[in-house]
Amino acid sequence: MATVLVTGGTGDLGRSLVRKLIQEGDVPRILSRNTNATVPAGAKLFPGDLANQTGITNATDGAQFVIHCASNPLKPTEDLEATRTLLETAARQGVQRFIYISIVGVDRPSHPYYELKRKVEQLVDDSPLSSATLRATQFHSFVAGLIQKLGPSPSNEILVPAGVRLQTIETEEVGHRLLELMRSPQTGRAEDIGGPEILSLEEMVTDYLSARGRHATLRSVPADSIPGLPWHAWTGEAQLCPKHRYGRITWREFNEREGAVKRLP
């Protein structure tokens, strides 16, 4: 039985990891600024905030492993200092192993957030801790959330950034691979993982709508014309890993499952 600190333990990936750890008889710890956060039976909540560097000592005291999933795309510079503090504290506390989740393509940065993620990777690699970094493609759930924000407009039109292609992966499958790495002696950068297929964003929007019984007119627009998200960064090849189709659950299967849940009475 291992004690494992999961940062970002209330996010999609973090919740998946916590569930898997409990199922396998381990004790997951969740560091959260929300002291009223609901955690499953078998998990322990530790009040704290990586950005403010609070609660980290208590959360790592007695932990054998840290899986670092917390990140803030809106304030990426905070990630660098937060990870530095987490690594230093974990080393002092005798943590045996540190696992970091990153993103496929950060070594070919075309967005400030990706540049910071690469710097965080380097921090992890330079740490005296036994560590491994896993790069994954975008999660199905993440892209579904982005599509939801795209529309439709009052005229039932969705603006679709042109040229975007993605290789999304199921969150649970990423969690499974992270736990494999946690229990293995492998260090450094692990093999990238991605989903089973590469789709255009237009295809993804179409499947998203179809699974939910919705209809809209799709209109292609330049990828850099929609602010706030790195659509332009996803028009090349950097975000893809076609030789590493680790995931098995397709985008359509994900949407059929989520659409069925939404239609429940």
Short mmCIF file of C-alpha atoms in Angstrom, two decimals:
data_model
loop_
_atom_site.label_atom_id
_atom_site.label_comp_id
_atom_site.label_asym_id
_atom_site.label_seq_id
_atom_site.Cartn_x
_atom_site.Cartn_y
_atom_site.Cartn_z
CA MET A 1 0.00 0.00 0.00
CA ALA A 2 1.50 3.30 -1.12
CA THR A 3 0.75 6.86 -0.10
CA VAL A 4 0.51 9.05 -3.21
CA LEU A 5 0.09 12.81 -3.41
CA VAL A 6 -1.91 13.77 -6.50
CA THR A 7 -1.72 17.48 -7.30
CA GLY A 8 -4.68 18.62 -9.34
CA GLY A 9 -6.57 15.79 -7.66
CA THR A 10 -9.97 17.43 -8.17
CA GLY A 11 -9.54 17.83 -11.96
CA ASP A 12 -10.56 15.27 -14.59
CA LEU A 13 -7.23 13.47 -14.68
CA GLY A 14 -6.67 13.80 -10.94
CA ARG A 15 -10.06 12.30 -10.09
CA SER A 16 -9.35 9.38 -12.39
CA LEU A 17 -6.01 8.76 -10.69
CA VAL A 18 -7.53 8.97 -7.22
CA ARG A 19 -10.20 6.40 -8.13
CA LYS A 20 -7.62 4.02 -9.58
CA LEU A 21 -5.32 4.35 -6.57
CA ILE A 22 -8.16 3.54 -4.17
CA GLN A 23 -9.16 0.53 -6.28
CA GLU A 24 -5.58 -0.74 -6.12
CA GLY A 25 -5.41 -0.39 -2.33
CA ASP A 26 -3.26 2.74 -2.18
CA VAL A 27 -3.89 5.92 -0.19
CA PRO A 28 -4.22 9.00 -2.42
CA ARG A 29 -3.74 12.48 -1.01
CA ILE A 30 -5.29 15.51 -2.65
CA LEU A 31 -3.79 18.98 -2.18
CA SER A 32 -6.55 21.55 -2.69
CA ARG A 33 -7.19 25.17 -1.81
CA ASN A 34 -10.87 24.23 -1.47
CA THR A 35 -11.14 22.91 2.07
CA ASN A 36 -14.72 21.81 1.37
CA ALA A 37 -13.81 19.75 -1.70
CA THR A 38 -15.60 16.41 -1.86
CA VAL A 39 -13.17 13.50 -2.04
CA PRO A 40 -14.01 9.79 -2.32
CA ALA A 41 -13.78 7.46 0.64
CA GLY A 42 -10.22 6.26 0.95
CA ALA A 43 -8.66 9.56 -0.16
CA LYS A 44 -7.30 12.24 2.16
CA LEU A 45 -7.72 15.97 1.58
CA PHE A 46 -4.83 18.27 2.48
CA PRO A 47 -5.56 22.02 2.49
CA GLY A 48 -2.99 23.96 0.52
CA ASP A 49 -2.18 25.92 -2.60
CA LEU A 50 0.75 25.27 -4.91
CA ALA A 51 0.64 28.81 -6.28
CA ASN A 52 0.95 30.27 -2.79
CA GLN A 53 3.31 27.48 -1.72
CA THR A 54 1.19 26.52 1.28
CA GLY A 55 0.39 23.08 2.65
CA ILE A 56 3.02 21.32 0.55
CA THR A 57 5.13 20.12 3.49
CA ASN A 58 2.16 18.48 5.21
CA ALA A 59 0.91 16.92 1.98
CA THR A 60 4.27 15.31 1.17
CA ASP A 61 5.12 14.20 4.71
CA GLY A 62 5.14 10.39 4.61
CA ALA A 63 4.24 10.17 0.91
CA GLN A 64 6.19 7.73 -1.24
CA PHE A 65 5.05 9.13 -4.58
CA VAL A 66 3.93 12.41 -6.14
CA ILE A 67 1.96 12.59 -9.39
CA HIS A 68 1.94 16.21 -10.49
CA CYS A 69 -1.16 17.05 -12.55
CA ALA A 70 -1.89 20.58 -11.34
CA SER A 71 -1.46 23.38 -13.86
CA ASN A 72 -2.81 26.85 -14.56
CA PRO A 73 -2.91 27.76 -18.28
CA LEU A 74 -4.12 31.26 -17.40
CA LYS A 75 -1.07 31.92 -15.20
CA PRO A 76 1.59 29.55 -16.53
CA THR A 77 4.49 31.34 -14.84
CA GLU A 78 3.05 30.20 -11.51
CA ASP A 79 3.54 26.59 -12.60
CA LEU A 80 7.29 27.00 -12.76
CA GLU A 81 7.78 28.24 -9.21
CA ALA A 82 5.08 25.95 -7.83
CA THR A 83 6.77 22.90 -9.34
CA ARG A 84 10.20 24.03 -8.14
CA THR A 85 8.88 24.28 -4.57
CA LEU A 86 7.05 20.96 -4.86
CA LEU A 87 10.19 19.18 -6.10
CA GLU A 88 12.40 20.68 -3.40
CA THR A 89 9.91 19.82 -0.67
CA ALA A 90 9.38 16.30 -1.98
CA ALA A 91 13.15 15.70 -2.01
CA ARG A 92 13.49 16.92 1.58
CA GLN A 93 10.61 14.73 2.70
CA GLY A 94 12.10 11.59 1.19
CA VAL A 95 9.57 11.07 -1.59
CA GLN A 96 10.73 8.09 -3.66
CA ARG A 97 9.39 9.02 -7.06
CA PHE A 98 7.91 12.01 -8.92
CA ILE A 99 5.72 11.70 -12.04
CA TYR A 100 4.79 14.69 -14.21
CA ILE A 101 2.11 14.92 -16.91
CA SER A 102 2.94 17.17 -19.86
CA ILE A 103 1.64 17.72 -23.40
CA VAL A 104 2.73 16.32 -26.74
CA GLY A 105 4.44 19.06 -28.73
CA VAL A 106 5.80 21.26 -25.94
CA ASP A 107 9.30 20.89 -27.37
CA ARG A 108 8.06 22.68 -30.49
CA PRO A 109 6.40 25.60 -28.71
CA SER A 110 4.01 27.83 -30.55
CA HIS A 111 2.19 29.11 -27.48
CA PRO A 112 3.46 30.67 -24.19
CA TYR A 113 1.81 27.97 -22.08
CA TYR A 114 3.68 25.27 -23.99
CA GLU A 115 6.97 27.10 -23.51
CA LEU A 116 6.41 27.09 -19.75
CA LYS A 117 5.43 23.42 -19.73
CA ARG A 118 8.76 22.60 -21.38
CA LYS A 119 10.61 24.56 -18.69
CA VAL A 120 8.72 22.65 -16.01
CA GLU A 121 9.74 19.39 -17.69
CA GLN A 122 13.36 20.49 -17.43
CA LEU A 123 12.95 21.26 -13.72
CA VAL A 124 11.61 17.77 -13.13
CA ASP A 125 14.41 16.19 -15.15
CA ASP A 126 17.08 18.16 -13.28
CA SER A 127 15.71 17.21 -9.86
CA PRO A 128 17.63 14.68 -7.74
CA LEU A 129 14.39 12.73 -7.35
CA SER A 130 13.70 9.61 -9.37
CA SER A 131 11.26 11.04 -11.90
CA ALA A 132 9.51 10.47 -15.20
CA THR A 133 7.57 12.78 -17.52
CA LEU A 134 4.71 11.63 -19.70
CA ARG A 135 3.47 13.71 -22.62
CA ALA A 136 -0.09 13.04 -23.72
CA THR A 137 -2.25 14.53 -26.43
CA GLN A 138 -5.37 16.54 -25.57
CA PHE A 139 -8.04 14.74 -23.55
CA HIS A 140 -11.44 13.97 -25.10
CA SER A 141 -13.13 15.84 -22.24
CA PHE A 142 -10.91 18.90 -22.70
CA VAL A 143 -11.75 19.26 -26.39
CA ALA A 144 -15.44 18.64 -25.72
CA GLY A 145 -15.32 21.62 -23.37
CA LEU A 146 -13.65 23.77 -26.03
CA ILE A 147 -16.27 22.82 -28.61
CA GLN A 148 -19.00 23.77 -26.18
CA LYS A 149 -17.47 27.25 -25.93
CA LEU A 150 -17.39 27.66 -29.72
CA GLY A 151 -21.13 27.97 -30.00
CA PRO A 152 -23.58 27.83 -31.51
CA SER A 153 -24.37 31.50 -32.08
CA PRO A 154 -27.95 32.86 -31.93
CA SER A 155 -28.15 32.05 -35.65
CA ASN A 156 -27.22 28.42 -34.86
CA GLU A 157 -23.79 28.77 -36.43
CA ILE A 158 -20.51 27.43 -35.05
CA LEU A 159 -17.23 29.01 -36.11
CA VAL A 160 -14.68 26.23 -36.58
CA PRO A 161 -10.95 27.14 -36.63
CA ALA A 162 -9.61 25.89 -39.96
CA GLY A 163 -6.79 23.39 -40.27
CA VAL A 164 -6.94 22.13 -36.69
CA ARG A 165 -6.26 18.40 -36.27
CA LEU A 166 -6.20 16.57 -32.96
CA GLN A 167 -5.49 13.08 -31.63
CA THR A 168 -7.52 13.13 -28.45
CA ILE A 169 -7.28 10.46 -25.77
CA GLU A 170 -9.49 9.20 -22.95
CA THR A 171 -8.51 10.59 -19.54
CA GLU A 172 -8.78 7.18 -17.85
CA GLU A 173 -6.22 5.75 -20.27
CA VAL A 174 -3.74 8.52 -19.43
CA GLY A 175 -4.28 7.84 -15.73
CA HIS A 176 -3.55 4.15 -16.28
CA ARG A 177 -0.23 4.96 -17.97
CA LEU A 178 0.77 7.40 -15.22
CA LEU A 179 0.28 4.71 -12.59
CA GLU A 180 2.35 2.29 -14.65
CA LEU A 181 5.16 4.83 -14.68
CA MET A 182 4.79 5.48 -10.96
CA ARG A 183 5.39 1.80 -10.23
CA SER A 184 8.22 1.36 -12.74
CA PRO A 185 11.91 2.27 -12.41
CA GLN A 186 11.88 4.19 -15.71
CA THR A 187 13.27 7.71 -15.50
CA GLY A 188 13.30 10.66 -17.86
CA ARG A 189 10.83 11.23 -20.64
CA ALA A 190 8.51 8.32 -21.32
CA GLU A 191 7.16 7.49 -24.76
CA ASP A 192 4.44 9.94 -25.82
CA ILE A 193 0.87 8.69 -25.85
CA GLY A 194 -2.08 9.74 -27.97
CA GLY A 195 -5.53 8.60 -28.94
CA PRO A 196 -6.41 6.01 -31.59
CA GLU A 197 -7.23 8.44 -34.42
CA ILE A 198 -6.39 11.84 -35.88
CA LEU A 199 -9.42 13.96 -36.78
CA SER A 200 -10.05 17.42 -38.12
CA LEU A 201 -11.82 19.77 -35.74
CA GLU A 202 -14.76 19.91 -38.15
CA GLU A 203 -15.13 16.12 -37.89
CA MET A 204 -14.94 16.37 -34.11
CA VAL A 205 -17.59 19.09 -33.90
CA THR A 206 -19.87 17.04 -36.16
CA ASP A 207 -19.54 13.95 -33.94
CA TYR A 208 -20.01 16.06 -30.80
CA LEU A 209 -23.30 17.50 -32.08
CA SER A 210 -24.57 14.22 -33.49
CA ALA A 211 -24.09 12.35 -30.21
CA ARG A 212 -26.17 14.98 -28.43
CA GLY A 213 -28.93 15.12 -31.02
CA ARG A 214 -28.06 18.68 -32.00
CA HIS A 215 -27.67 20.43 -35.34
CA ALA A 216 -25.80 23.58 -36.35
CA THR A 217 -24.19 25.16 -39.39
CA LEU A 218 -20.39 24.93 -39.30
CA ARG A 219 -18.41 27.81 -40.77
CA SER A 220 -14.65 27.57 -41.21
CA VAL A 221 -12.63 30.59 -40.05
CA PRO A 222 -8.86 31.24 -39.73
CA ALA A 223 -7.45 29.49 -36.68
CA ASP A 224 -5.89 32.69 -35.35
CA SER A 225 -9.18 34.62 -35.56
CA ILE A 226 -10.61 33.08 -32.37
CA PRO A 227 -8.77 34.52 -29.34
CA GLY A 228 -8.06 32.93 -26.00
CA LEU A 229 -7.05 29.44 -27.11
CA PRO A 230 -4.03 28.07 -29.01
CA TRP A 231 -6.00 26.95 -32.07
CA HIS A 232 -3.20 28.04 -34.37
CA ALA A 233 -0.75 25.82 -32.45
CA TRP A 234 -2.85 22.81 -33.43
CA THR A 235 -2.77 23.35 -37.21
CA GLY A 236 0.57 21.62 -37.79
CA GLU A 237 1.97 18.26 -36.68
CA ALA A 238 3.49 19.13 -33.29
CA GLN A 239 0.35 18.22 -31.33
CA LEU A 240 0.19 14.72 -32.85
CA CYS A 241 2.01 11.44 -32.19
CA PRO A 242 0.70 9.13 -34.94
CA LYS A 243 3.24 6.40 -34.14
CA HIS A 244 2.04 6.18 -30.53
CA ARG A 245 -1.70 5.46 -30.62
CA TYR A 246 -1.87 4.26 -27.03
CA GLY A 247 -5.55 5.04 -26.44
CA ARG A 248 -8.33 2.70 -27.53
CA ILE A 249 -11.49 4.75 -26.87
CA THR A 250 -12.34 6.83 -29.93
CA TRP A 251 -13.69 10.36 -30.01
CA ARG A 252 -17.04 9.07 -31.28
CA GLU A 253 -17.28 6.47 -28.52
CA PHE A 254 -16.53 9.12 -25.91
CA ASN A 255 -19.25 11.39 -27.29
CA GLU A 256 -21.81 8.60 -27.57
CA ARG A 257 -21.21 7.81 -23.91
CA GLU A 258 -21.37 11.44 -22.79
CA GLY A 259 -24.37 12.17 -25.03
CA ALA A 260 -26.26 9.21 -23.55
CA VAL A 261 -25.58 10.51 -20.04
CA LYS A 262 -26.86 13.98 -20.99
CA ARG A 263 -30.09 12.49 -22.36
CA LEU A 264 -30.90 10.53 -19.20
CA PRO A 265 -34.17 11.67 -17.55
#
